[in-house]
PDB file of C-alpha atoms in Angstrom:
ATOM      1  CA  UNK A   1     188.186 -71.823 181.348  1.00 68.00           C
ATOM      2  CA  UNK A   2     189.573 -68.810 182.571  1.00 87.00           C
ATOM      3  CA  UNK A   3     189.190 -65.932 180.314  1.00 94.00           C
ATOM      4  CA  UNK A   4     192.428 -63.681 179.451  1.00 95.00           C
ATOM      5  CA  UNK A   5     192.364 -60.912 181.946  1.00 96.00           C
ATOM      6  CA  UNK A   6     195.331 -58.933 179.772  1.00 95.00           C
ATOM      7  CA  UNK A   7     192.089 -58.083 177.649  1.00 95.00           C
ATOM      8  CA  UNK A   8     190.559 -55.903 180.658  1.00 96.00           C
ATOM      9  CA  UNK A   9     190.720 -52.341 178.888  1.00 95.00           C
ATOM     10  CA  UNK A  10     191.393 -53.222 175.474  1.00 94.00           C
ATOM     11  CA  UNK A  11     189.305 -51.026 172.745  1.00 93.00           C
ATOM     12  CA  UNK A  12     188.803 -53.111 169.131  1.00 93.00           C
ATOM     13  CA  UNK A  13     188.818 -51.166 166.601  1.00 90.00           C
ATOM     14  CA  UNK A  14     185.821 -50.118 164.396  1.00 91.00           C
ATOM     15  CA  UNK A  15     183.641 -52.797 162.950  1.00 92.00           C
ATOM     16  CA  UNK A  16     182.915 -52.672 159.225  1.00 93.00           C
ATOM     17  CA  UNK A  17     180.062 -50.119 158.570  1.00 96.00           C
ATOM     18  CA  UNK A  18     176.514 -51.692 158.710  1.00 96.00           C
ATOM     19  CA  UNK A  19     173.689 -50.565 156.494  1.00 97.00           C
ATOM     20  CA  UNK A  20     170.286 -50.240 158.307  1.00 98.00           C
ATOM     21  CA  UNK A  21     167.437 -50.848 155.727  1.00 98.00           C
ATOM     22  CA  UNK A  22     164.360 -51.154 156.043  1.00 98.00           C
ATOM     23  CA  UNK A  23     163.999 -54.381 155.175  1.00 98.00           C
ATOM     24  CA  UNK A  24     166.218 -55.790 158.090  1.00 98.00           C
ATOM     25  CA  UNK A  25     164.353 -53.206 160.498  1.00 98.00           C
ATOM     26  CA  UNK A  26     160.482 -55.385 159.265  1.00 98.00           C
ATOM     27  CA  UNK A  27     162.292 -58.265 159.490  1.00 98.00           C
ATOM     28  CA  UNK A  28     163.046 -57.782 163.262  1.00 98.00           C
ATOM     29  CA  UNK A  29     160.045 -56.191 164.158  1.00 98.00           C
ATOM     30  CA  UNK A  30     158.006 -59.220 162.227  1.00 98.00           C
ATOM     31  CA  UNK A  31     160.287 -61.692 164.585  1.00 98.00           C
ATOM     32  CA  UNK A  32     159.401 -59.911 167.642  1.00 98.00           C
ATOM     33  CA  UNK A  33     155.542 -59.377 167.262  1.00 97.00           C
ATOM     34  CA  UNK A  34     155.639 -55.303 167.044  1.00 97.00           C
ATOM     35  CA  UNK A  35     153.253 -54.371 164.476  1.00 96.00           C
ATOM     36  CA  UNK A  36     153.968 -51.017 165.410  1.00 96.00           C
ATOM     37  CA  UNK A  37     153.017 -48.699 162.048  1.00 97.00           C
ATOM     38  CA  UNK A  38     156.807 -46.307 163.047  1.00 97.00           C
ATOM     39  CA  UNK A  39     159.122 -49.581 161.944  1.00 98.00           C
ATOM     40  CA  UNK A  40     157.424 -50.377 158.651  1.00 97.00           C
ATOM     41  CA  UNK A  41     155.436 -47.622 157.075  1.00 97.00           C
ATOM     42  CA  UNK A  42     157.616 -44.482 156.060  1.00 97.00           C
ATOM     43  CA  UNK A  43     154.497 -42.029 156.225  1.00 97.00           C
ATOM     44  CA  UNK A  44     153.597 -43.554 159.919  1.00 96.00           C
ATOM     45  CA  UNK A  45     157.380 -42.845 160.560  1.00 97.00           C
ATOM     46  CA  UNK A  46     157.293 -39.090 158.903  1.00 97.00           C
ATOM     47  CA  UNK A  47     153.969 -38.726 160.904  1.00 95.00           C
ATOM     48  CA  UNK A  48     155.719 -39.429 163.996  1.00 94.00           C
ATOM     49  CA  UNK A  49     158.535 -36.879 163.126  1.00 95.00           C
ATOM     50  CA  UNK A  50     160.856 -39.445 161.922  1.00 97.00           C
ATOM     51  CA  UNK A  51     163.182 -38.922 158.617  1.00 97.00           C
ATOM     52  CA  UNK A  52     162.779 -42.628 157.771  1.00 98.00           C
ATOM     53  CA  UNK A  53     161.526 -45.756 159.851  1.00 98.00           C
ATOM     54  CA  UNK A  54     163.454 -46.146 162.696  1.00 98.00           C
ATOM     55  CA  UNK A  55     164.368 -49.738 164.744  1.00 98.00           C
ATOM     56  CA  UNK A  56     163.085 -51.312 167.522  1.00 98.00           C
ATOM     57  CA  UNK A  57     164.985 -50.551 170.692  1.00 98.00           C
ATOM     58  CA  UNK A  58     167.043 -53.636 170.832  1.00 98.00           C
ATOM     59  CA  UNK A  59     167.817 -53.439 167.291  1.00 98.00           C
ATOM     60  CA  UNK A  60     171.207 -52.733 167.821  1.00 97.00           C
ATOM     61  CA  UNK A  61     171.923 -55.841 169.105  1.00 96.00           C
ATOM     62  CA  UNK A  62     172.194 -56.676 165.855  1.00 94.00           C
ATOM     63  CA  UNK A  63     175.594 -54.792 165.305  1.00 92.00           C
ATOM     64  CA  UNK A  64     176.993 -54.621 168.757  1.00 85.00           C
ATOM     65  CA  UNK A  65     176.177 -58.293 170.252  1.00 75.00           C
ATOM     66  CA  UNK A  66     180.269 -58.046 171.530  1.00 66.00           C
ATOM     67  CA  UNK A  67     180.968 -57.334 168.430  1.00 65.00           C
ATOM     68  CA  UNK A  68     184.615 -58.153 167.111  1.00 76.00           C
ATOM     69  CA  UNK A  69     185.861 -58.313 170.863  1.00 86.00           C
ATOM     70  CA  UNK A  70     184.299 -61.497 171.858  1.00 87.00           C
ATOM     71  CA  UNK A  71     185.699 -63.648 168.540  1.00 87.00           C
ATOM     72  CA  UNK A  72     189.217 -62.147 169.622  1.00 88.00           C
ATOM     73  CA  UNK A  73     191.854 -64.566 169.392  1.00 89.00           C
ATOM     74  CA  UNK A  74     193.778 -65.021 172.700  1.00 93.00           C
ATOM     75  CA  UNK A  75     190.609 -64.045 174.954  1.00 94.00           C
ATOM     76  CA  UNK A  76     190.189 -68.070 175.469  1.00 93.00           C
ATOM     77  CA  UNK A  77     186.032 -67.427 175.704  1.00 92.00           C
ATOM     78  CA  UNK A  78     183.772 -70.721 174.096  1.00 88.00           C
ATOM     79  CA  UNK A  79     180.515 -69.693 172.768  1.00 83.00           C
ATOM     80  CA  UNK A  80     178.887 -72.954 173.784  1.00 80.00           C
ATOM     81  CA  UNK A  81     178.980 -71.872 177.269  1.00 85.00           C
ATOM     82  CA  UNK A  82     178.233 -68.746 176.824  1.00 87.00           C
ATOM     83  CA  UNK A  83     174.883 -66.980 177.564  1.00 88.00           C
ATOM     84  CA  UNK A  84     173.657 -63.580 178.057  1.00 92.00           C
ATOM     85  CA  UNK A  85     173.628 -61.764 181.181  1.00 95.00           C
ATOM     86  CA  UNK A  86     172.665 -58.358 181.367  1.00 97.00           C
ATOM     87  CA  UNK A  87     172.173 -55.754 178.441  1.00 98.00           C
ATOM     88  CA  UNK A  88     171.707 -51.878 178.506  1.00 98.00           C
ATOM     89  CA  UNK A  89     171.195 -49.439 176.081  1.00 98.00           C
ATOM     90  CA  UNK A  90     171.879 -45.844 176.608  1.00 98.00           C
ATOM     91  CA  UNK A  91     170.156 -44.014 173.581  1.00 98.00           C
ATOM     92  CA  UNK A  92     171.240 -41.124 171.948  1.00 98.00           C
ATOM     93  CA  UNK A  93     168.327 -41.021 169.054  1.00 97.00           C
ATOM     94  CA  UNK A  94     166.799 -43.987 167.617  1.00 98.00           C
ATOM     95  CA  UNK A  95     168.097 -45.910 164.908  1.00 98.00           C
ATOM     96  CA  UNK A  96     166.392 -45.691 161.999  1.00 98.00           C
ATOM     97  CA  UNK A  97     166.391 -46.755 158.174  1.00 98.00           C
ATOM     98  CA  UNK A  98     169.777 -45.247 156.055  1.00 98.00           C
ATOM     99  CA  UNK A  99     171.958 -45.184 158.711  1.00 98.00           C
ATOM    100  CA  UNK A 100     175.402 -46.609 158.583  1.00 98.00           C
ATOM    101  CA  UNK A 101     176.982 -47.544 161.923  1.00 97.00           C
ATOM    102  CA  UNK A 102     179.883 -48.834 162.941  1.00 96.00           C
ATOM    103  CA  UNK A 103     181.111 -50.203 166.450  1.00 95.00           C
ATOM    104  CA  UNK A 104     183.965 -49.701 168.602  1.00 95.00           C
ATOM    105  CA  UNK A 105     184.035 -52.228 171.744  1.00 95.00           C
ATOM    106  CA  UNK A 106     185.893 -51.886 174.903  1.00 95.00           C
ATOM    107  CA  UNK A 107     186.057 -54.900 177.036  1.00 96.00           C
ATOM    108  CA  UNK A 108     185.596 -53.351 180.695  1.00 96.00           C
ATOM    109  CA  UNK A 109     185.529 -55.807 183.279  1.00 97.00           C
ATOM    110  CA  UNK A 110     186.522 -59.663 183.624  1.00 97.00           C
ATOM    111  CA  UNK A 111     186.249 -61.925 186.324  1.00 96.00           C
ATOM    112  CA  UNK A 112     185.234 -64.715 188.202  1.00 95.00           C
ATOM    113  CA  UNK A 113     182.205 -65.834 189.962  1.00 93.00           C
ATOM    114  CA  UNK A 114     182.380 -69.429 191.402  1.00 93.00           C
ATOM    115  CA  UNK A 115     182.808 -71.332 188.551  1.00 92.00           C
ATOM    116  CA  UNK A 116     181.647 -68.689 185.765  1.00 94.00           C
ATOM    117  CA  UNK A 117     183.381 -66.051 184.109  1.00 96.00           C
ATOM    118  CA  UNK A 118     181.515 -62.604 183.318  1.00 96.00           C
ATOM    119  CA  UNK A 119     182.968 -60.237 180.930  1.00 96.00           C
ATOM    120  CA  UNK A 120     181.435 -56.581 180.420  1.00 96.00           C
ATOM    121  CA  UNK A 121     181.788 -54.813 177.173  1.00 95.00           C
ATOM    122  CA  UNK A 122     180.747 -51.477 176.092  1.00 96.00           C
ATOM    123  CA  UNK A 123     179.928 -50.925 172.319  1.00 96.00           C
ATOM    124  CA  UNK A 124     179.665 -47.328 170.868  1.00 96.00           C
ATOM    125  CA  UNK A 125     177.274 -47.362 168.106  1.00 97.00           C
ATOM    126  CA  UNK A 126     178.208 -44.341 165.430  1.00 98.00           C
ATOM    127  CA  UNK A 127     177.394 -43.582 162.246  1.00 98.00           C
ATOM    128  CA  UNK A 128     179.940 -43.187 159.586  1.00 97.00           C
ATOM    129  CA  UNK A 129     179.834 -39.461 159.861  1.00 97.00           C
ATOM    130  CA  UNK A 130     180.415 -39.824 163.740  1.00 97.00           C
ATOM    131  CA  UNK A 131     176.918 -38.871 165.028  1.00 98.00           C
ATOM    132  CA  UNK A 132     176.274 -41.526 168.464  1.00 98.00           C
ATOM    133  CA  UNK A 133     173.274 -43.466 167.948  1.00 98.00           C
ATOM    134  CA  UNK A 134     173.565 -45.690 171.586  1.00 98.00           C
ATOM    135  CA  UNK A 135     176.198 -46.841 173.929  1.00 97.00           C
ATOM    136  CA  UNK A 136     175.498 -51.218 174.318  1.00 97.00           C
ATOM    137  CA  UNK A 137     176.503 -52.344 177.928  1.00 96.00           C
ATOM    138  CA  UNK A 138     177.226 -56.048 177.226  1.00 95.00           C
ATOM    139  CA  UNK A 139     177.445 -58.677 179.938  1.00 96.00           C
ATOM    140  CA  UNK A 140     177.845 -61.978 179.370  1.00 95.00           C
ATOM    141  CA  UNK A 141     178.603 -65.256 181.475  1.00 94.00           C
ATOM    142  CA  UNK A 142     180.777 -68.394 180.389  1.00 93.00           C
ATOM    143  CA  UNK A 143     179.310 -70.757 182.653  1.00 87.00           C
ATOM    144  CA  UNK A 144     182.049 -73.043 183.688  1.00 85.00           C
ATOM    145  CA  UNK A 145     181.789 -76.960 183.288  1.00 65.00           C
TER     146      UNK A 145
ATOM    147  CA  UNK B   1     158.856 -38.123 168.783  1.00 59.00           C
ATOM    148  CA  UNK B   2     155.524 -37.884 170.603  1.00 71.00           C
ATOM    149  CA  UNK B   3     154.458 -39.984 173.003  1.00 81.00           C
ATOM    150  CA  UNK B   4     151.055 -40.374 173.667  1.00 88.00           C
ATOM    151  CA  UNK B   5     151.406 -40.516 176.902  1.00 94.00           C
ATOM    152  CA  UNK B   6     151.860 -37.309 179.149  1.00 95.00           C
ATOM    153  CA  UNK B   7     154.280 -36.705 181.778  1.00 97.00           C
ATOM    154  CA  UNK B   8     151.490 -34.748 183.835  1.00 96.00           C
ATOM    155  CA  UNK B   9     148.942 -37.787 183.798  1.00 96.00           C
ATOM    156  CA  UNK B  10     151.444 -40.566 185.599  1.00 97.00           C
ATOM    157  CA  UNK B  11     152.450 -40.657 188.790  1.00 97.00           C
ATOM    158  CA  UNK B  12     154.758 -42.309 190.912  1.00 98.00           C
ATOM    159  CA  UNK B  13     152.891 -45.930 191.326  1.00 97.00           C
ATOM    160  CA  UNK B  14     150.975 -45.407 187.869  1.00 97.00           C
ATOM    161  CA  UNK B  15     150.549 -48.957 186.754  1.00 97.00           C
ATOM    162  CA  UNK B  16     150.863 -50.093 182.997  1.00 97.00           C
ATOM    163  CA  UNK B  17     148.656 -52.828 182.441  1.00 96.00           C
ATOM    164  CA  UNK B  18     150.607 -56.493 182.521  1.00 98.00           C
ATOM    165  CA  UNK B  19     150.037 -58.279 179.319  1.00 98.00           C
ATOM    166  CA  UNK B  20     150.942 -62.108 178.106  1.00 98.00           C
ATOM    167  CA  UNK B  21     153.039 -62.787 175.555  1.00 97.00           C
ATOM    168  CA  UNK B  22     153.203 -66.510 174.137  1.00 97.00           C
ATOM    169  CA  UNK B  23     156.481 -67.843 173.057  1.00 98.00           C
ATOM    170  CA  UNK B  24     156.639 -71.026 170.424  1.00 97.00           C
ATOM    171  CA  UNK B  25     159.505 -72.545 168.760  1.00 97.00           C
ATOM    172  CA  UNK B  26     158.684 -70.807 165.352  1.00 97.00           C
ATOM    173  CA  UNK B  27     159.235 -67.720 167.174  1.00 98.00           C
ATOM    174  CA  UNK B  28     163.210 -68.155 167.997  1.00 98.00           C
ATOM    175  CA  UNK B  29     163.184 -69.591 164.941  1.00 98.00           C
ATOM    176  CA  UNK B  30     162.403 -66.171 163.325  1.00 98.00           C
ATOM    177  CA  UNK B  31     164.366 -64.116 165.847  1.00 98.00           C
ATOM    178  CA  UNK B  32     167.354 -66.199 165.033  1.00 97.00           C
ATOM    179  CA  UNK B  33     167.426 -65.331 161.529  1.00 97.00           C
ATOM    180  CA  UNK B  34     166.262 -61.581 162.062  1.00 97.00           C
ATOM    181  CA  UNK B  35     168.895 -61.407 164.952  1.00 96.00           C
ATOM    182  CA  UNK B  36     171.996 -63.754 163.501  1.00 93.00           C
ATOM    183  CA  UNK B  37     171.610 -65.425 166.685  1.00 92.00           C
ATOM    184  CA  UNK B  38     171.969 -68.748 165.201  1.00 92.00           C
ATOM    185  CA  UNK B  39     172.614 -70.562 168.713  1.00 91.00           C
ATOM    186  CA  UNK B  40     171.370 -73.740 168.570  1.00 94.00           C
ATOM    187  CA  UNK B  41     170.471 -74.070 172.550  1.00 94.00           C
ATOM    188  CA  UNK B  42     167.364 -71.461 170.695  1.00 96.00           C
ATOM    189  CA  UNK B  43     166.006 -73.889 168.774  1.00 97.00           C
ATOM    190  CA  UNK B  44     167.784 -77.585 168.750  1.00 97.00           C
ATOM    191  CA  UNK B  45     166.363 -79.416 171.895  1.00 97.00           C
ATOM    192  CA  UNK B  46     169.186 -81.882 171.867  1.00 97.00           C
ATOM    193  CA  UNK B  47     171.619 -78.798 171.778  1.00 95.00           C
ATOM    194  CA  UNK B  48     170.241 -77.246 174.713  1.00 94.00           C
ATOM    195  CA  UNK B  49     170.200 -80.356 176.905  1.00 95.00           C
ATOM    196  CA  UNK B  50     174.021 -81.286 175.695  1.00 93.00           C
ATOM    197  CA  UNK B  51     175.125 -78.068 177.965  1.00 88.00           C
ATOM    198  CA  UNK B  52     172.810 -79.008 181.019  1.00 90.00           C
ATOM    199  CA  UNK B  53     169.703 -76.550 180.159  1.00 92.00           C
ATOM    200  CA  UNK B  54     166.554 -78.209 181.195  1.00 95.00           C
ATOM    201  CA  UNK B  55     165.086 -77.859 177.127  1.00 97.00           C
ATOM    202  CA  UNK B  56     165.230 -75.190 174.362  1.00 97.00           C
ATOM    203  CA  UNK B  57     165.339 -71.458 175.989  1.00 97.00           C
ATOM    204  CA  UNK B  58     164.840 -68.332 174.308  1.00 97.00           C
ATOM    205  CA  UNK B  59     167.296 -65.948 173.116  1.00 97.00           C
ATOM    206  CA  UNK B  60     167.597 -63.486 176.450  1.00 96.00           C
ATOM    207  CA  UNK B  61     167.443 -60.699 173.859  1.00 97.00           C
ATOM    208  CA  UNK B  62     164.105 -61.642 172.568  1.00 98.00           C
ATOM    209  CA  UNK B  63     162.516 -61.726 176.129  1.00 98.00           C
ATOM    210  CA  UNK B  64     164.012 -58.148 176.812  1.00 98.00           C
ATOM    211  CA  UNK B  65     162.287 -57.358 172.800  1.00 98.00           C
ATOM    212  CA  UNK B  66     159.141 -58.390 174.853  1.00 98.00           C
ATOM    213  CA  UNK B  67     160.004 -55.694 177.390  1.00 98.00           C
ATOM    214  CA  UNK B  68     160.729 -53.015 174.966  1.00 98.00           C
ATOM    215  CA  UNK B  69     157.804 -53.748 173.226  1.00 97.00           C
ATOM    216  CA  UNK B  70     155.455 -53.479 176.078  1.00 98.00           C
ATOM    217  CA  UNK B  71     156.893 -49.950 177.597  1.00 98.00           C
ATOM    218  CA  UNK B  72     156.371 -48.720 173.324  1.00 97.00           C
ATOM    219  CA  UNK B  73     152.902 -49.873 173.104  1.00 97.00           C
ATOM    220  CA  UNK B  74     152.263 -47.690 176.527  1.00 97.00           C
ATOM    221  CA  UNK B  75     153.842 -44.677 175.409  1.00 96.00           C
ATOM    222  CA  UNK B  76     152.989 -44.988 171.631  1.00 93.00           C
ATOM    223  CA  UNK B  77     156.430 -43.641 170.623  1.00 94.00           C
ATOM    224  CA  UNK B  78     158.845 -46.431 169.757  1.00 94.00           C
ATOM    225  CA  UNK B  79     161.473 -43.866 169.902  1.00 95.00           C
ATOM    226  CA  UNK B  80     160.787 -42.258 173.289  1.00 96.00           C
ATOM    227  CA  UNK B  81     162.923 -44.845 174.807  1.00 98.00           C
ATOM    228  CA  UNK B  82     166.364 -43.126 176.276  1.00 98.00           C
ATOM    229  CA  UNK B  83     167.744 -45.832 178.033  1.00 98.00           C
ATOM    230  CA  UNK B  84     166.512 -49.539 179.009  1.00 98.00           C
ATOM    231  CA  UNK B  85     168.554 -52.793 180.957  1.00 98.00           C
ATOM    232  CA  UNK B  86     167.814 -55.551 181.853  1.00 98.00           C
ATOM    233  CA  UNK B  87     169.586 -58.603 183.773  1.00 98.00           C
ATOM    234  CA  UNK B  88     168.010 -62.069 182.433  1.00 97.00           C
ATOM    235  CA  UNK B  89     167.936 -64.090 185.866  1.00 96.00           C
ATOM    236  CA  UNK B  90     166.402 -66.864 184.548  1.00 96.00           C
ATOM    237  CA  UNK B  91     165.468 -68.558 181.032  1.00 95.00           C
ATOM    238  CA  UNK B  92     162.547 -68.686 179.350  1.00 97.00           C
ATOM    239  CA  UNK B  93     162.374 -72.469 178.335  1.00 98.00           C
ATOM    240  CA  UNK B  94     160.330 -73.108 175.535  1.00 98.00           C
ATOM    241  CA  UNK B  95     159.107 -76.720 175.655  1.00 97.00           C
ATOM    242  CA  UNK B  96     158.412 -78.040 171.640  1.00 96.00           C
ATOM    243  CA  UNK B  97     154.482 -78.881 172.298  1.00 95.00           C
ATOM    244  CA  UNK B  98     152.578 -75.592 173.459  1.00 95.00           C
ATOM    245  CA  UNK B  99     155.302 -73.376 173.938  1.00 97.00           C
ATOM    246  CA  UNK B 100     155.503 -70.782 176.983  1.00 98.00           C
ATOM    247  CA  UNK B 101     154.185 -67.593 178.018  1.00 98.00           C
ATOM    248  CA  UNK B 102     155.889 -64.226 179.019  1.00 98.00           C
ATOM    249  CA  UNK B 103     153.688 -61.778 181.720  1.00 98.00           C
ATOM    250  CA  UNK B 104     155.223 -58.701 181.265  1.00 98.00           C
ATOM    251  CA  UNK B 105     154.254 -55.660 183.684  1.00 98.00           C
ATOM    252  CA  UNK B 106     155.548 -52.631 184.769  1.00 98.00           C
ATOM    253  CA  UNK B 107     154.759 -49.462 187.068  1.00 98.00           C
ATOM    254  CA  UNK B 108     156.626 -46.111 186.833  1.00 98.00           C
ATOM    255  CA  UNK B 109     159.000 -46.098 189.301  1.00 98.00           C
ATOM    256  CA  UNK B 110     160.621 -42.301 189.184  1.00 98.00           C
ATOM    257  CA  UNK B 111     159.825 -39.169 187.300  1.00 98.00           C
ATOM    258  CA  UNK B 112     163.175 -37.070 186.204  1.00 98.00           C
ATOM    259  CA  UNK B 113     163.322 -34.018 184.651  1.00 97.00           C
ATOM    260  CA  UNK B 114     163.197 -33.019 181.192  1.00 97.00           C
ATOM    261  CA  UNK B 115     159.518 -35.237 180.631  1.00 97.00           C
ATOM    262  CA  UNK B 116     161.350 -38.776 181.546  1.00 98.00           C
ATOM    263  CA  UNK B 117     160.158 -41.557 184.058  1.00 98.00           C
ATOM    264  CA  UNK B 118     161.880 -44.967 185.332  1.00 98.00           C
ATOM    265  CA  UNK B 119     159.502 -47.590 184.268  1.00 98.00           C
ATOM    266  CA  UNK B 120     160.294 -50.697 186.282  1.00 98.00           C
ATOM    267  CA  UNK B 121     159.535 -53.549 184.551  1.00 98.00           C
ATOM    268  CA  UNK B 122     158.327 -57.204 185.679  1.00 98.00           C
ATOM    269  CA  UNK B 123     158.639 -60.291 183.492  1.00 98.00           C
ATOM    270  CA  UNK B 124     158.160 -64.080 184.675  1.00 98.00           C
ATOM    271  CA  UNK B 125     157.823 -67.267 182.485  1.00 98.00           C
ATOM    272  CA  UNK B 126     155.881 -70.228 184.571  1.00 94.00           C
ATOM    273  CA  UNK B 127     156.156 -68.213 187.439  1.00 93.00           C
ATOM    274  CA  UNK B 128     159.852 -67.643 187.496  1.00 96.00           C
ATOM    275  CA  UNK B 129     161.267 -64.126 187.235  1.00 98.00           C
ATOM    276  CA  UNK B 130     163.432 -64.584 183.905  1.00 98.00           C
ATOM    277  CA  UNK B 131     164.014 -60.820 183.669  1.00 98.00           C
ATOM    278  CA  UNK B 132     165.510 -58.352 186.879  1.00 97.00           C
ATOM    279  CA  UNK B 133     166.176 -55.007 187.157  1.00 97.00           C
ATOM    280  CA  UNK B 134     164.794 -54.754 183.981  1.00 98.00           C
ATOM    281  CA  UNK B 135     164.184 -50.758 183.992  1.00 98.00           C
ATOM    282  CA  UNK B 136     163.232 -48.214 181.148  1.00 98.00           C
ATOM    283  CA  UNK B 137     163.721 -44.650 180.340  1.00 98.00           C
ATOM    284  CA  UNK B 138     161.419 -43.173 178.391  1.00 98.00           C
ATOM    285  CA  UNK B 139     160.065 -39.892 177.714  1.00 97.00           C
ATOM    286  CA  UNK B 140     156.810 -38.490 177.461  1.00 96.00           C
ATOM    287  CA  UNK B 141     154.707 -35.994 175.866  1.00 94.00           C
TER     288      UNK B 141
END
């Protein structure tokens, strides 16, 4: 189905602040096979020149899959068709244990290709106190029936 | 902050070793939950066939993991990554009974300023290119 192209430009606000731990950060390093010392052990981490562990570099897909700009009423997109396209990440400083980050999504491009529909977001990744952790280029493709 | 590696020793050309990842159901199982992924065409056969994919595929995001993995085991600094995209061009599918395989390789493509290099990254699953343009940033000691 055609997606709503009156969304092309629109900025969502803020997500609800997201607590890194370190917990979560194992947990995704466990359930991608990186037994790197950096994401689990704080003294590897310090070693390293880190304040705390920090994430894998797709972590933040955790927080800024779309975020609240995919779900958004009106847009017309279904999930069940849906798969991922591209992804980028443009880094500012890794994300690490302690942080809290919050997400503001633009959606920045719409349209059609043959059947599918593509839609490009870009997701800011901030901490609370404003600092820019990574900027999440988003494409994904409805593929059409 | 360190990477192991140094900008002086690579070269345009300089090969990183390719290296095989296997893939099993347990594993998207995992990722799901660590992710909140919860797709079911990532770990429900019937799910994946019901929208015309050939079985179970992995989540895109855990094949570019794979990638991102590979480029921070070469430059021992999991945070010397400054930028990294991919495009997934094809899926992985991961069949119930011996899962798959990922061959991940890359070669440094460019060296910028400021100790960075474009590593350009290869990935194929039973021969099929399931990642493209799939390029990293990363900087070096």
């Amino acid at each position: 189905m055609a997606l709503n192209r009156d969304f092309v430009g629109r900025a969502f606000p803020p997500s609800e602040p997201y607590e890194v731990s370190r917990v979560k950060i194992r947990e995704f390093a466990d359930a991608i096979g990186d037994h790197n010392p950096i994401y689990r052990d704080q003294e590897a981490a310090k070693a390293a020149g880190y304040p705390d562990v920090i994430a894998p570099p797709t972590f933040p897909i955790v927080v800024s899959f779309g975020g609240n700009a995919l779900a958004a009423p009106g847009l017309g997109l279904n999930f069940a068709m849906v798969v991922h396209g591209e992804q980028r990440f443009e880094y500012s400083r890794p994300l690490r244990a302690g942080d809290v980050v919050t997400c503001t999504t633009t959606i920045t491009e719409i349209k059609s290709i043959g059947s599918n529909e593509k839609l490009t977001a870009v997701t800011d990744v901030r901490t609370v106190e404003g600092e820019m952790i990574c900027k999440s280029y988003n494409t994904i493709v409805e593929r059409g029936a | 902050m360190t990477a192991t590696v140094k900008y002086a020793d690579v070269e345009v050309g300089t090969e990183i070793p390719a290296r095989t990842y296997p893939v099993d159901r347990a594993d998207l199982v995992m990722y799901a939950g660590a992710s909140g992924d919860f797709n079911p065409i990532h770990w429900r056969e019937s799910a994946a066939k019901a929208v015309g994919l050939p079985n179970v595929i992995a989540h895109g995001m855990y094949t570019m993991a794979q990638g991102g993995r590979f480029v921070t085991d070469w430059t021992g600094d999991p945070g010397s990554v400054v930028d990294y995209g991919v495009r997934f061009s094809s899926p992985v599918v991961v069949p119930d009974e011996g899962g798959a395989t990922l061959e991940i390789g890359g070669k440094v493509e460019e060296k910028l300023d400021d100790n960075k290099v474009v590593v350009a990254l290869t990935a194929r699953s039973e021969g099929q290119k399931v990642l493209t343009r799939a390029k990293a940033v990363v900087k070096l000691a």
